[in-house]
Structures are given as C-alpha cells and as structure tokens.
XYZ file of C-alpha atoms in Angstrom:
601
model
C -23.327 -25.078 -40.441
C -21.877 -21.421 -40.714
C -22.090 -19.236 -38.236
C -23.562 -15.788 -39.676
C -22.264 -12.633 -39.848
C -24.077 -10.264 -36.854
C -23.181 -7.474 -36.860
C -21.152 -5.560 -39.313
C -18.930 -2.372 -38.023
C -17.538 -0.371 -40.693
C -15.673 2.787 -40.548
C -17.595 3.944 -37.234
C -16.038 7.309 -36.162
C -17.346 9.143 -32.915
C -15.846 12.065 -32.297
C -16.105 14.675 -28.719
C -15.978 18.145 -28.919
C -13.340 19.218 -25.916
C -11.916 22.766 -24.739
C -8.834 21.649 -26.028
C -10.204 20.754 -29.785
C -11.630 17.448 -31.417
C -11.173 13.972 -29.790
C -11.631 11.110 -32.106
C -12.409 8.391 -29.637
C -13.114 5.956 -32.187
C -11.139 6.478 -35.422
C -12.738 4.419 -39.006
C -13.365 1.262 -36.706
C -14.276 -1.742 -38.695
C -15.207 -5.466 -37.570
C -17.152 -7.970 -38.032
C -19.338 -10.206 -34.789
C -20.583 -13.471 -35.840
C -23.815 -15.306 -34.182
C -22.490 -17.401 -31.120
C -18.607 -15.859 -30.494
C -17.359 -13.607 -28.116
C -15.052 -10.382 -29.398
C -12.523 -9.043 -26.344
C -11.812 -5.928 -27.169
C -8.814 -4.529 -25.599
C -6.752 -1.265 -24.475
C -6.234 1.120 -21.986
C -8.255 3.743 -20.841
C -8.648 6.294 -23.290
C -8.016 3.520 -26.319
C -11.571 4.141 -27.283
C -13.041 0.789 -26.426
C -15.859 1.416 -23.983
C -16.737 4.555 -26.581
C -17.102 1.837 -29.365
C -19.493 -0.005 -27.088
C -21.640 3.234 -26.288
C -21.491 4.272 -30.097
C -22.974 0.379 -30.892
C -25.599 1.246 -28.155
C -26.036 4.606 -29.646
C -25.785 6.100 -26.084
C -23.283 8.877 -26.465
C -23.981 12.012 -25.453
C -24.904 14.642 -27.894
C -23.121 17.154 -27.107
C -20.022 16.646 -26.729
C -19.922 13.529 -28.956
C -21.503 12.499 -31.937
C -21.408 9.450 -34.267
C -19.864 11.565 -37.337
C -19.294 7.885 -39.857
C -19.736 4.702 -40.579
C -22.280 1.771 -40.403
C -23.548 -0.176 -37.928
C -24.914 -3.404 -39.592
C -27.409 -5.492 -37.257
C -28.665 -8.331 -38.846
C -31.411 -9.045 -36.516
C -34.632 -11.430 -36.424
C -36.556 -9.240 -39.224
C -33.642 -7.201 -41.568
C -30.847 -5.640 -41.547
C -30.891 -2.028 -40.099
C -27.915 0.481 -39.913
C -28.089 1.470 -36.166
C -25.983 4.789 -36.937
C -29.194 5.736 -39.284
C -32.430 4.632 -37.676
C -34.445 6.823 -35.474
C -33.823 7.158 -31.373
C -37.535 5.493 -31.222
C -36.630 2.922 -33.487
C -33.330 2.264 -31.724
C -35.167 2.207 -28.391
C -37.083 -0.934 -30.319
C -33.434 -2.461 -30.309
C -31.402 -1.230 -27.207
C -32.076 -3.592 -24.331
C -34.368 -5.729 -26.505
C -31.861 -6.987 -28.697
C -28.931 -5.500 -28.017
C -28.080 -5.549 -24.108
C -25.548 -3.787 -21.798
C -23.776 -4.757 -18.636
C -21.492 -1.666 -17.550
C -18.433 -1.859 -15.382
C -19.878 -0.590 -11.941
C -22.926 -2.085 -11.064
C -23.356 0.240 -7.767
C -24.037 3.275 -10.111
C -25.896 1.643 -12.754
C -28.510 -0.019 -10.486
C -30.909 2.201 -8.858
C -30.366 2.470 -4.689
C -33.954 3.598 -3.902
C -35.976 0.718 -5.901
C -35.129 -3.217 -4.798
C -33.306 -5.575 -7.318
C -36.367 -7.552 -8.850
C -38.429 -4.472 -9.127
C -35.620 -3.071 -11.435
C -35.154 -6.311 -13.338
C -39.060 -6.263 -13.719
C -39.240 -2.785 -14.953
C -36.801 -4.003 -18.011
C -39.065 -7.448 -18.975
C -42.285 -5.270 -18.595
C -40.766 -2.376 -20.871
C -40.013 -4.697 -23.397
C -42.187 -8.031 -23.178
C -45.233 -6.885 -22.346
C -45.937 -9.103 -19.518
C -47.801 -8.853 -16.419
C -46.500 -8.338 -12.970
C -46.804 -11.668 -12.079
C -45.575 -12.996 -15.023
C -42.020 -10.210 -14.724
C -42.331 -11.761 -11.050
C -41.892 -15.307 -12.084
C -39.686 -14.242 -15.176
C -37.006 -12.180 -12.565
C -36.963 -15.278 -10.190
C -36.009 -17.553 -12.813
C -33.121 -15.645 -14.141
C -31.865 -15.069 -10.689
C -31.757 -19.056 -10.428
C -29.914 -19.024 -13.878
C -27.460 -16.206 -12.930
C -27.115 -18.382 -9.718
C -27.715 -15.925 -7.014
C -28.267 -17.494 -4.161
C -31.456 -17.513 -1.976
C -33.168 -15.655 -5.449
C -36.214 -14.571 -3.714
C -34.844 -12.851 -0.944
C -32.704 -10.746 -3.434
C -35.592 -9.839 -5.275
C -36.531 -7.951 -2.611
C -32.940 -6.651 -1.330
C -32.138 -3.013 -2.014
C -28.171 -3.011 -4.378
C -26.546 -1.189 -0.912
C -27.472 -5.071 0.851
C -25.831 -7.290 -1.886
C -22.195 -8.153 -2.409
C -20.158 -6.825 -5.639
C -20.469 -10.165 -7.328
C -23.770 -11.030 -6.167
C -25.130 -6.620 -8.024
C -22.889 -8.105 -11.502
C -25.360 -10.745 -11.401
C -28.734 -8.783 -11.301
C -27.159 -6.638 -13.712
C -26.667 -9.746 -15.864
C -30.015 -10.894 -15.094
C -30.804 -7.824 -16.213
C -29.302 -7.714 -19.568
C -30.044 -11.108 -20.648
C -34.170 -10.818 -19.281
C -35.010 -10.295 -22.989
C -32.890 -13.120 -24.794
C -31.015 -10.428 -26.302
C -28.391 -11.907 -29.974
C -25.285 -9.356 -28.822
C -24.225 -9.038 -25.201
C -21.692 -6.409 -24.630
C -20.094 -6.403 -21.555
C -17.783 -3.221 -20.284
C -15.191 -4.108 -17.827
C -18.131 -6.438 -15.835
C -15.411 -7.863 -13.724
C -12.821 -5.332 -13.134
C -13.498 -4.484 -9.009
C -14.340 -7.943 -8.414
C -12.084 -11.114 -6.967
C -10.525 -13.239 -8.843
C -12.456 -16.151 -7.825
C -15.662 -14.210 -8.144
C -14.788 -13.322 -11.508
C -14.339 -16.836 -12.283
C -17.518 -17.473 -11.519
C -18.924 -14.796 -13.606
C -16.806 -15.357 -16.850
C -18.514 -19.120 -16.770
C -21.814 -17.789 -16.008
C -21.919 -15.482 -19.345
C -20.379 -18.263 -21.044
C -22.982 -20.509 -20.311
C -25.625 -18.356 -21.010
C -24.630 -17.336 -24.411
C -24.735 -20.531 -25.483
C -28.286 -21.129 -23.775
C -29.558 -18.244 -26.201
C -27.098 -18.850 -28.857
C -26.233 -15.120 -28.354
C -23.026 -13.133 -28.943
C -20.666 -10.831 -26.292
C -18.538 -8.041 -26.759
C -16.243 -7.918 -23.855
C -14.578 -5.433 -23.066
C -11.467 -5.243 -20.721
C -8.014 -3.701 -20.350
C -6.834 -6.945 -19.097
C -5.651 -9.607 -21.726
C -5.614 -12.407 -19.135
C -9.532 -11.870 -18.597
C -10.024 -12.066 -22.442
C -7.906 -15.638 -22.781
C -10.238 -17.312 -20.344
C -13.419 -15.658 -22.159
C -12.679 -14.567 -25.633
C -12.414 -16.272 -29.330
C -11.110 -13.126 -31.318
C -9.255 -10.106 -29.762
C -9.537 -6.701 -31.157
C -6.097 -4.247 -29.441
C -7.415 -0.925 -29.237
C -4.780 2.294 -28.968
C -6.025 5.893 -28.944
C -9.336 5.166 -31.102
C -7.986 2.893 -33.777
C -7.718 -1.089 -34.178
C -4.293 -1.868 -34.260
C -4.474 -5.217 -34.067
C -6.719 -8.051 -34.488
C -7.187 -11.683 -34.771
C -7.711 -15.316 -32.933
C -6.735 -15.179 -29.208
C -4.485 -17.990 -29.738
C -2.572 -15.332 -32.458
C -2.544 -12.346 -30.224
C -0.793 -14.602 -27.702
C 1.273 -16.923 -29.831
C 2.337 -13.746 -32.088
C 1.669 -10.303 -31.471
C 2.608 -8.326 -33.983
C 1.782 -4.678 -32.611
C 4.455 -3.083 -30.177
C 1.210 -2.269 -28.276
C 0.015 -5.630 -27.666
C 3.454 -6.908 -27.222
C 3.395 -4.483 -24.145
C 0.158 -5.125 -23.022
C 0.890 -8.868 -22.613
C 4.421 -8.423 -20.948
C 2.839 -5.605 -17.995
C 0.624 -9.049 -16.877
C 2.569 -9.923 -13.347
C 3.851 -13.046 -14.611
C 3.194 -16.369 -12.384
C 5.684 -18.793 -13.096
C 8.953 -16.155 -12.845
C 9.643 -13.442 -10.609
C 10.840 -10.162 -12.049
C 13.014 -7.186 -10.556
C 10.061 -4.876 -12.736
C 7.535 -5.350 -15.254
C 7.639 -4.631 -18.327
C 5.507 -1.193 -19.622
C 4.331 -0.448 -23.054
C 7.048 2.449 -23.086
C 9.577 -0.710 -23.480
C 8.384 -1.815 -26.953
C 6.958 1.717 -28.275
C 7.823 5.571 -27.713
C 6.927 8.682 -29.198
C 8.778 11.355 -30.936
C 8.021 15.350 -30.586
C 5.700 15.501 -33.192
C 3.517 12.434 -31.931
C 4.857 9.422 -34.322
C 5.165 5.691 -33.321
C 8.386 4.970 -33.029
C 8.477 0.997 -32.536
C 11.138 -0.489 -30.335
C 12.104 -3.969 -31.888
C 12.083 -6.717 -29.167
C 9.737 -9.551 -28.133
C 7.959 -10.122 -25.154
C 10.198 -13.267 -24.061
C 13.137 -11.264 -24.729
C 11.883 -8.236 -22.447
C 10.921 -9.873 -19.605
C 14.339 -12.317 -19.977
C 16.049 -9.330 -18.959
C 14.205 -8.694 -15.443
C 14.190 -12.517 -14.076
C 15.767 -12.534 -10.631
C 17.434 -16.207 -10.401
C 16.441 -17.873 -6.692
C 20.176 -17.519 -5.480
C 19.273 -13.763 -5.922
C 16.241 -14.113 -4.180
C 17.991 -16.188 -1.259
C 20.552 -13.601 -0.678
C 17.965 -11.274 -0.249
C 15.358 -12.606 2.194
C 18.637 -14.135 4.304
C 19.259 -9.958 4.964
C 16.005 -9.150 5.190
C 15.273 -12.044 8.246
C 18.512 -11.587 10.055
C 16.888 -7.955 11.049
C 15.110 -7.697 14.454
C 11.402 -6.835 13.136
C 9.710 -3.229 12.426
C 6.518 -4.159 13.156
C 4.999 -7.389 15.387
C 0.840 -7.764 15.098
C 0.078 -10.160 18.147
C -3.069 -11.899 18.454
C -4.822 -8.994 17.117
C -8.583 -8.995 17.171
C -11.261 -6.152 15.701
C -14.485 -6.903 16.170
C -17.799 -4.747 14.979
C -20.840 -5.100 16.231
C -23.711 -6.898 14.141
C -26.788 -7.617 16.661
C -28.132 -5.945 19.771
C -31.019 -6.928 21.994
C -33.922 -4.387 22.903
C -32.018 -2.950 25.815
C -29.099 -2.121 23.169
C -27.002 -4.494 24.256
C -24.650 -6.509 21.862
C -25.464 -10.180 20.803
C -23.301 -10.861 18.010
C -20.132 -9.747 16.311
C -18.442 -9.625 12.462
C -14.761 -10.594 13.309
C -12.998 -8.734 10.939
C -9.815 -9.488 12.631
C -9.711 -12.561 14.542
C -6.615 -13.494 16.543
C -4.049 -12.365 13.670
C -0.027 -12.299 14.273
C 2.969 -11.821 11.978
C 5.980 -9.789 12.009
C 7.306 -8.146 9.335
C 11.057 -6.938 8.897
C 12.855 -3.645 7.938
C 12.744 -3.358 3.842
C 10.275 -6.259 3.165
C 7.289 -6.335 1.470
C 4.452 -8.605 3.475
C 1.628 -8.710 0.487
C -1.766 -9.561 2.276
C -4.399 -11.099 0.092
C -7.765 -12.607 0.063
C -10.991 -12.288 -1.073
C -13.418 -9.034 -0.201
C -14.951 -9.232 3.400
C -11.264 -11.400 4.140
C -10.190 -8.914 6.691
C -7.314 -7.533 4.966
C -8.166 -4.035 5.167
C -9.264 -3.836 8.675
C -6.397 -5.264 9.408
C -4.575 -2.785 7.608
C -6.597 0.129 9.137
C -6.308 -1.754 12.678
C -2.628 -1.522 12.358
C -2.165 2.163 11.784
C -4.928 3.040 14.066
C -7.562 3.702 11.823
C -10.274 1.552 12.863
C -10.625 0.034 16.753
C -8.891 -3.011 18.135
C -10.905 -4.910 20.100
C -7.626 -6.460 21.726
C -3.828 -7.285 20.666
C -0.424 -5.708 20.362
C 0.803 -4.034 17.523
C 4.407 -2.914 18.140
C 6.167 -0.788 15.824
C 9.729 -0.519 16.975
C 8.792 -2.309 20.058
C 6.147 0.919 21.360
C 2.483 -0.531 21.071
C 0.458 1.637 18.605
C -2.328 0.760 20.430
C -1.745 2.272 23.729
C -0.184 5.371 22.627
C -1.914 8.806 23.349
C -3.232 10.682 20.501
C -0.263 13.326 20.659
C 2.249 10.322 20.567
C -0.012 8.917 17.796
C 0.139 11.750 15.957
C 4.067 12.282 16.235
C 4.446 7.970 15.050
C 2.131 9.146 11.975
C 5.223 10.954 10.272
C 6.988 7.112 10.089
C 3.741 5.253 8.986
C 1.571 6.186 6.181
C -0.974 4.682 4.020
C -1.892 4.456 0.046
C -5.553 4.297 0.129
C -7.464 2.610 -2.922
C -9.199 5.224 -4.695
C -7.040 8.286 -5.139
C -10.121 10.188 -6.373
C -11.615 10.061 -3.049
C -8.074 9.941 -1.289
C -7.928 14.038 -2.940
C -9.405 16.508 -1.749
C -10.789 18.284 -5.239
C -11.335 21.781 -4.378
C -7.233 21.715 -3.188
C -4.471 21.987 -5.696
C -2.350 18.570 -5.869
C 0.717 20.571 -4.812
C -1.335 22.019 -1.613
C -2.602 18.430 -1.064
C 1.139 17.218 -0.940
C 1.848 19.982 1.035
C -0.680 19.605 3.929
C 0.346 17.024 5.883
C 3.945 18.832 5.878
C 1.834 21.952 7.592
C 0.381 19.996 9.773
C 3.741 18.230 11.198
C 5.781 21.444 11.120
C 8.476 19.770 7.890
C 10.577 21.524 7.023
C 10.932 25.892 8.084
C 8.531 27.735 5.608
C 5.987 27.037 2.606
C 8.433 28.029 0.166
C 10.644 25.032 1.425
C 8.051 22.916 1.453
C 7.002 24.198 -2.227
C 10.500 23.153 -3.541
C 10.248 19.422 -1.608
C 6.897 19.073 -3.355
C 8.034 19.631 -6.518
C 10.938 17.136 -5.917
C 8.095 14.512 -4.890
C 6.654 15.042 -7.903
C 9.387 14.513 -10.285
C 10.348 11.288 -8.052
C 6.506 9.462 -9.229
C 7.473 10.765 -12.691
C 5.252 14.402 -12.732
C 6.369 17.408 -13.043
C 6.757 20.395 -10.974
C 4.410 22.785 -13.147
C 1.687 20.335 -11.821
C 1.467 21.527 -8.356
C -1.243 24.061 -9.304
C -3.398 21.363 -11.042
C -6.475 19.966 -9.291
C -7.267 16.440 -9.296
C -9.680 16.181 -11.646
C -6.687 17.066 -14.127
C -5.030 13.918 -14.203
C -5.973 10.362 -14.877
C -6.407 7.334 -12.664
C -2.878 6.081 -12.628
C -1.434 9.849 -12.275
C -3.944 10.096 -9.318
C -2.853 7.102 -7.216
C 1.264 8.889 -7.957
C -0.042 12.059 -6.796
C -1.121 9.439 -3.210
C 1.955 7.960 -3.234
C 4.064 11.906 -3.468
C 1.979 12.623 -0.644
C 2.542 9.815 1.435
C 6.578 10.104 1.160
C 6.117 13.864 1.955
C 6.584 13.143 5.965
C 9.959 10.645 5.147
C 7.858 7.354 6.265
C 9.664 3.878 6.664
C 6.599 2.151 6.702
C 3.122 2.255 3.933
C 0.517 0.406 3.767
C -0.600 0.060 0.290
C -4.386 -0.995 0.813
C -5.317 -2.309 -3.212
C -3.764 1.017 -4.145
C -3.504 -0.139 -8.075
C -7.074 -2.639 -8.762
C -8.867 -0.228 -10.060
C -5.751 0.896 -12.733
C -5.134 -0.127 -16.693
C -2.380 -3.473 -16.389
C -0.101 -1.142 -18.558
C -0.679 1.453 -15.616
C -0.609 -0.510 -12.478
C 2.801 -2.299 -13.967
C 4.159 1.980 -14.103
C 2.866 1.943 -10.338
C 4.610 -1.401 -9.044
C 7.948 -0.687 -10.570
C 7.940 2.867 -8.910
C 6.618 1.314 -5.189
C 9.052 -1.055 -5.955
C 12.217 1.085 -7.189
C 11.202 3.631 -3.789
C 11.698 0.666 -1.686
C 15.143 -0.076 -2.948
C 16.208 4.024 -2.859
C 14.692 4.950 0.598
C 14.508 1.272 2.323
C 10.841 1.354 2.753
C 8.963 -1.318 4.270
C 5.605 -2.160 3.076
C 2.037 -3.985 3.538
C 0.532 -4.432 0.147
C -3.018 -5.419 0.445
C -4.697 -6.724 -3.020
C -7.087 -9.247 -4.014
C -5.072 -10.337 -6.872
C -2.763 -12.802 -6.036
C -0.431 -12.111 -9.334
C 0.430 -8.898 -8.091
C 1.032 -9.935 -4.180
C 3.103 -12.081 -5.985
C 5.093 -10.172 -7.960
C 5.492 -7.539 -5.000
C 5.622 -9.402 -2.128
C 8.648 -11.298 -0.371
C 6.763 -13.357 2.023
C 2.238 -13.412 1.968
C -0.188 -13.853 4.353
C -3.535 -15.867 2.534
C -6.313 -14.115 4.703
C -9.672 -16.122 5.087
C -12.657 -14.942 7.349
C -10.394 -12.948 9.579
C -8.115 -15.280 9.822
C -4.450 -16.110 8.119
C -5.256 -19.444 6.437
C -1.389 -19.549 5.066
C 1.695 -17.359 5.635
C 5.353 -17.767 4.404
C 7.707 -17.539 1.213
C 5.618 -15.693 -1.763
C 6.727 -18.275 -4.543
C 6.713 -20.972 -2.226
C 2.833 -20.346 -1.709
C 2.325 -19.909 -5.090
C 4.144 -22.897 -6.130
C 2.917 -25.063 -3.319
C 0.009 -24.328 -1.863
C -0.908 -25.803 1.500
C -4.523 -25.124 2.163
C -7.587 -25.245 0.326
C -8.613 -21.704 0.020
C -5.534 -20.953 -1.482
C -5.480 -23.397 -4.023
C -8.901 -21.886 -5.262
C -7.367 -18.076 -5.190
C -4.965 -19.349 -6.974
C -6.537 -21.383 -9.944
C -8.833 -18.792 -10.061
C -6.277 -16.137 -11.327
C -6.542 -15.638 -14.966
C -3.513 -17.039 -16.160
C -3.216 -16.210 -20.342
C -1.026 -19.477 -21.135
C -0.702 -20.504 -24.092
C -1.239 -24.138 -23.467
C -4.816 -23.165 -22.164
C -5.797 -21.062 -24.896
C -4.761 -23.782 -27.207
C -6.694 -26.301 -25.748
C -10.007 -24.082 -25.638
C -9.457 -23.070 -29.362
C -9.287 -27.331 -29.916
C -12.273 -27.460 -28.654
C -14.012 -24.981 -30.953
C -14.959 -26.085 -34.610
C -16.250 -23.421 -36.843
C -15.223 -23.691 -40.364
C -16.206 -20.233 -41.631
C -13.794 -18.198 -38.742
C -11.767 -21.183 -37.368
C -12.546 -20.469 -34.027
C-alpha cells in the first residue's frame, strides 16, 4: 500500500521586518511529508529551520514576520486545507489537534505555577471535550506510554521538581494527547544526555507508529537525524540546499554545506589534531557569493588524523611532568533532610571520595550523565562551591585552606568557562568592559588604556574584532558569546580553565570553531584544562586521558581512546552506545528494514 502524500509545502516564504532591512528566514521552501515518515530537517542556527516549523504552525509573530508565499497543503481526516489561507479560528481547529508541537526547552514552554497533569489536561479538555476525570485517566495513560516513571506522582509534580528528560516527556505527552497525523519536533533533545536522548528518540519512534503519525524533526545535529530520520532536508540561510534519503546525505553529499556539517561531527573511531568547519568546504566572496571549495569529507578529515606514535610521544611528555593539580579524596556533600530541631539526616553526595591528578598541558575531559557530579566537582575545585573534606593542591598549596586574599591572588592562574555565556555576561556592560573587569579588579596591567589595547588583542585571538569592544552581548550569537567567555577568561594569563559544558548548547558547525580554538590556545600558551561535557564524542576528541563520573563517583579513568575503544565498566559501555554515531553501516541497515515502494524509504 502507498503511503500518502501529507502535507504539501510549496514555495513557503516568511519574511521579518528588522532595523537593519528584510530577513527572509524561509526563502520559496518546498517539500513534500508523507503519512508514517519522519523529515530531519537540518542547519545551523539562523538556517531558517525552526522558522519553517513555526510558519507550518502558523505561530509567527505578526509583526515582525509574516507568511508573505506559498502553500501549506494538509491533507487531513476531512479535506485538504491551505494552512497559509484559513482563518486563525480555523487554524486553532488544527494546531494542537492535528498538528502538534514539542519545542526545544521544555522549562520555558511548560508552565512553573500549574503541576504537569493539570497542563496536559488543559490540552485534552481544549480539544476533546472530555471530562475531568476522563483528561485525569487520559494524562495518566500517556504518562505510562511516554514511560515516566511513578506517572501519578508526576501528575501532580510542579516542571521545577522533574528532571530534563523526565519535562521532554510531559511535553511529549503533551503533544501526542490528541493523536495528532504530523509531529514536529524542534531541537527536543538538544540539552539532554546522550543516553537520555536515546531513550527519547525510541520513545517518538514508537509512538508514531502507534498512531501511524508523521514527525518533523528538527536538529542542527546530523548524528541525531541518522538514528531518527528517513529523509533529510540541509537548510542554509532560509533555503533547501539539499535534500534526499538519509542513507544519500551520508553516502553522498553533494552540497559543500552538508559536506561540512557531517565532517564538524567529533569523529569516534579517529582522533583529529582539529575538526573540520564548514569554512573548509565553502567561503564567501565580498559581495556575498558561494564560492565552493572542492574536497570531500574523507579527504578533509584525512588531513587532521594524528597517527598513535604521535599520540604516544605526546602523553610520554605530558606524564613525565610532576602534576599541576592533585584532587585527593575529595568529598562535597549538600544537605537533603533535616529533623524538626534542624538538624541534618541525610545528604546528596555530589562528590564522593574523588582523586586524580592532572599534568601541566593536558586536557582531563570529565563526563557523565546530569546529576553525575561533574560540575560540583568542577566548582569544588576552584572554590566555588564547599568541600565537605579533601585536598586539592594546585602547585602543591591546598586551595582549600587558603585565605580569601590568597584565594583571590591564585584566581589570576585558574579560571573557568561557564556553560551559558548569556548568563556568564553581564548585559547592561559592553563586552570590551566585561573583558576588562576582572583586569580592574587584579590591578593587570598600569592604566585602562593598556588594558583597552590587551582587550582588543583578546579579541582578535577568539577570531573578533577590536571594533567589538563597545558591543553588548545581546549583539552577538551563541557561539560568538561563549568566545567573548573564553577572551575573558585568558585576560588574567591563566594556566589552568575549567571548561564546565562550555559548547552543548552550540550549532556542531559552531562548537567544532570553539574546540579547535580551546584546542589551538592550549598548544600557543600551554594551558591545562578540565573539560566537563556530557557528550562523550567531544571529551573524546578533546581530552588526553577521561574520568567516566557516576553518582559522585569516578566509575573509569585513564587513556581517552583506550576508554572509548575498550570500555571497562558498565556505565560506560551505555554512555557510549548511546552516542549517536551517523555510520553508514547503521543507516544502511535501518533503511533495509524499511519497504515503501512509492519513496523507497
């Protein structure tokens, strides 16, 4: 039997209205979504994907934007409608109903003052018609299909009391309470682990096909769309550049943009002096023309493999050192229970009896899953959060019983990257002043003017430019935020950063700029780093040895590849077949397994 045609997206255009002129954010779009698959779209931010989704929802915001083109084909239960020419109360009809949205941060989209099945309830009433028992009983079974665990306690749980994972699965709940035929999902697993997002890739999977419904998924990560996806749409600045089967895209890209898309992945199987960027297979010229640089993906990233001799020589420098820093049965501990005289019962050990060393120029990469320990830890180390007991000794002086004036004097050699350089800025303060500050504030360097002429050199070194430093924050995207972090944390002359998941919430094409540059600072001023991340591919690619963090505890420490390619323990082994790998031998087996003779897919 054929699988019919959806929905039918022709020519959309949505266009925003800006101080700086006309955006077209989605430029003559056309595809097609059949009953039953699942469309990735794909691109960075600003490619116009999540704008597509909204447009589809008809949920932009007028003003600035406007659908200006186009049709929107749905070929619903009844007939087909053009959802770019209906009315808002007939859309209203379809939105939620029929056509369902999960969006990327499920913190902001669920409401903090009303509980989880109350919210969930509110969408089955609005739209089914059902009692409040009946929305009761409704909610409780989806949690159960969504797999939430202990479902009626979450129904009454506030968002602030569940996990990450555990608020994507309401939201899910959410979306799919009306057995809606498309599904789109905007970046629904972007914050999350790896092995929680493994979970939640299988979970929509299996509930499409329990409602023989049809996703849109939308992600800047092509990994995420070979575990998920059938067809892949490549998104760049508004228009469709490329399209066609996943097994295609990844076989044979054609596009210098999806060629560098797939090569900025942290490969698993190879380690690499840098990643590739999308600047290797495409540049601009003055007057904004693609100029395409002729090379495949295999042939780019052949020319960054270190060979294991190369690696050798390296670590056997790096260990004959006498160690920077030496954590010693370090334990933070925060209270969780106290009697009714106010006395503490119980603990959360965030940090549990923890030691490593780590030696002048390495990287250490720390990984685990959220609620691991790995940032405490982090934090613990540089003094940021309380140590319960331990040694940390940084150049044999123990950070933990220095005074707060020899604290503040160590600060100038240890700094860290936080995660969110959004909050990490200061918004009402220029970037240069923010780069400046902490020079104030440790007397670098004899005037402001001095200190004016060192920012501007930090900000050429991240790749920005010096007519930035009166710019605010807001100015600049995510991945020239997080440089902006990393000028300011060279401004005191460090020799030691903590990067605490300082590029998860960044585009691949973005976070590969930001690992080459931590990475080509290490080898120009000898840095020595802690890079915290969930994502084992990157610890990977960054780290020379890792320390697998479980419960507060190191479940595994030692050689980076050798962990990957051998790993000891079980909760390792699960990070790491969680980590959405994009290999063509597994995207040819899932497309075997498919059978559709209309779309072959």
């Amino acid at each position: 039997m054929e699988n019919k045609i959806l929905l039918e997206v022709k020519n959309l255009e949505t266009h925003f209205k800006t101080e700086e002129g006309l955006v077209k954010a989605v430029n003559d779009v056309s595809f097609d979504l059949y009953r039953g698959e699942t469309i990735g779209i794909v691109g960075e931010s600003g490619s116009g994907k999540s704008v597509t989704s909204l447009s589809i929802m008809r949920l932009i915001p007028e003003p600035p934007g406007k659908i200006v083109g186009g049709q929107m084909i749905y070929h619903g239960k009844d007939r087909p409608v053009d959802l770019v020419t209906i009315s808002e109360e007939e859309m209203r009809g379809y939105r939620g109903n029929e056509i369902a949205m999960i969006f990327q941060e499920p913190m902001t989209s669920l409401n903090p003052v009303f509980t989880c099945g109350d919210q969930v309830m509110e969408a089955i009433t609005l739209h089914q018609k059902t009692s409040k028992e009946e929305a009761r009983q409704l909610t409780l079974e989806l949690f159960e299909k969504v797999e939430l665990p202990t479902p009626e306690r979450i129904l009454d749980a506030y968002p602030h009391q569940l996990s990450g994972g555990q608020k994507q699965r309401v939201m899910i709940a959410m979306a799919m309470s009306c057995n809606p035929d498309i599904l789109i999902a905007d970046e629904p697993t972007t914050a999350l682990d790896v092995t929680v997002q493994k979970t939640i890739l299988q979970l929509m999977d299996d509930l499409k096909k329990k409602i023989d419904a049809s996703i849109i998924f939308i992600t800047h990560d092509l990994g995420v769309i070979a575990e998920i996806a059938d067809r892949v749409i490549v998104m760049y600045r508004g228009n469709i550049v490329e399209q066609g089967s996943v097994l295609d895209i990844f076989k044979n890209p054609k596009h210098p943009y999806t060629k560098g898309l797939l090569a900025c992945r942290p490969p698993l199987g190879k380690r690499l002096s840098k990643l590739p960027t999308v600047a290797d297979f495409m540049s601009e010229d003055a007057d904004g023309n693609m100029l395409e640089i002729d090379a495949s993906v295999e042939e780019m990233i052949e020319k960054v493999i270190i060979h294991p001799e190369e690696t050798k020589a390296r670590h056997a420098a790096l260990y004959k050192q006498e160690p920077v820093l030496q954590v010693q049965n370090l334990r933070t501990w925060f209270p969780s229970k106290k009697n009714f005289f106010g006395k503490v019962t119980d603990y959360v050990k965030a940090v549990d009896d923890v030691s490593f060393d780590v030696y002048p120029g390495e990287t250490l990469g720390l990984v685990g899953e959220s609620g691991c320990g790995k940032t405490t830890l982090g934090r613990t180390i540089l003094r940021l959060a309380p140590a319960r007991e331990g040694q940390v000794l940084f150049k044999g002086r123990d950070i933990l019983t220095l005074s707060k004036a020899d604290m503040l004097d160590l600060r100038k050699e240890m700094q860290i990257i936080f995660q969110d350089p959004y909050s990490s800025l200061n918004p009402r303060i220029t970037i240069g002043n923010a780069i400046m500050e902490p020079m104030q504030v440790h007397g670098v360097l004899g005037n402001d003017n001095e200190r004016k002429e060192r920012v501007v050199e930090l900000l050429e070194t991240v790749s920005l430019h010096g007519h930035h430093f009166n710019r605010y924050p807001h100015e600049f995207s995510g991945g020239q935020r997080q440089r902006i972090c990393i000028a300011r944390a060279l401004a005191l002359n460090p020799k030691f950063i903590i990067c605490d998941e300082s590029v998860s919430a960044l585009d691949v094409s973005v976070q590969a700029q930001v690992l080459n540059l931590l990475i080509d600072l290490r080898e120009q001023y000898q840095f020595t780093y802690i890079f915290i991340s969930h994502d084992l591919s990157v610890v990977k690619f960054m780290s020379d040895r890792m320390v697998v963090m479980n419960s507060g505890k190191i479940e595994e420490m030692g050689d980076a590849d050798e962990i990957y390619n051998n790993p000891q323990r079980e909760y390792t082994q699960k990070l790491i077949s969680a980590i959405p790998k994009g290999e063509l031998s597994d995207i040819e087996a899932r497309a075997a397994q498919k059978n559709n003779p209309q779309t072959g897919y």
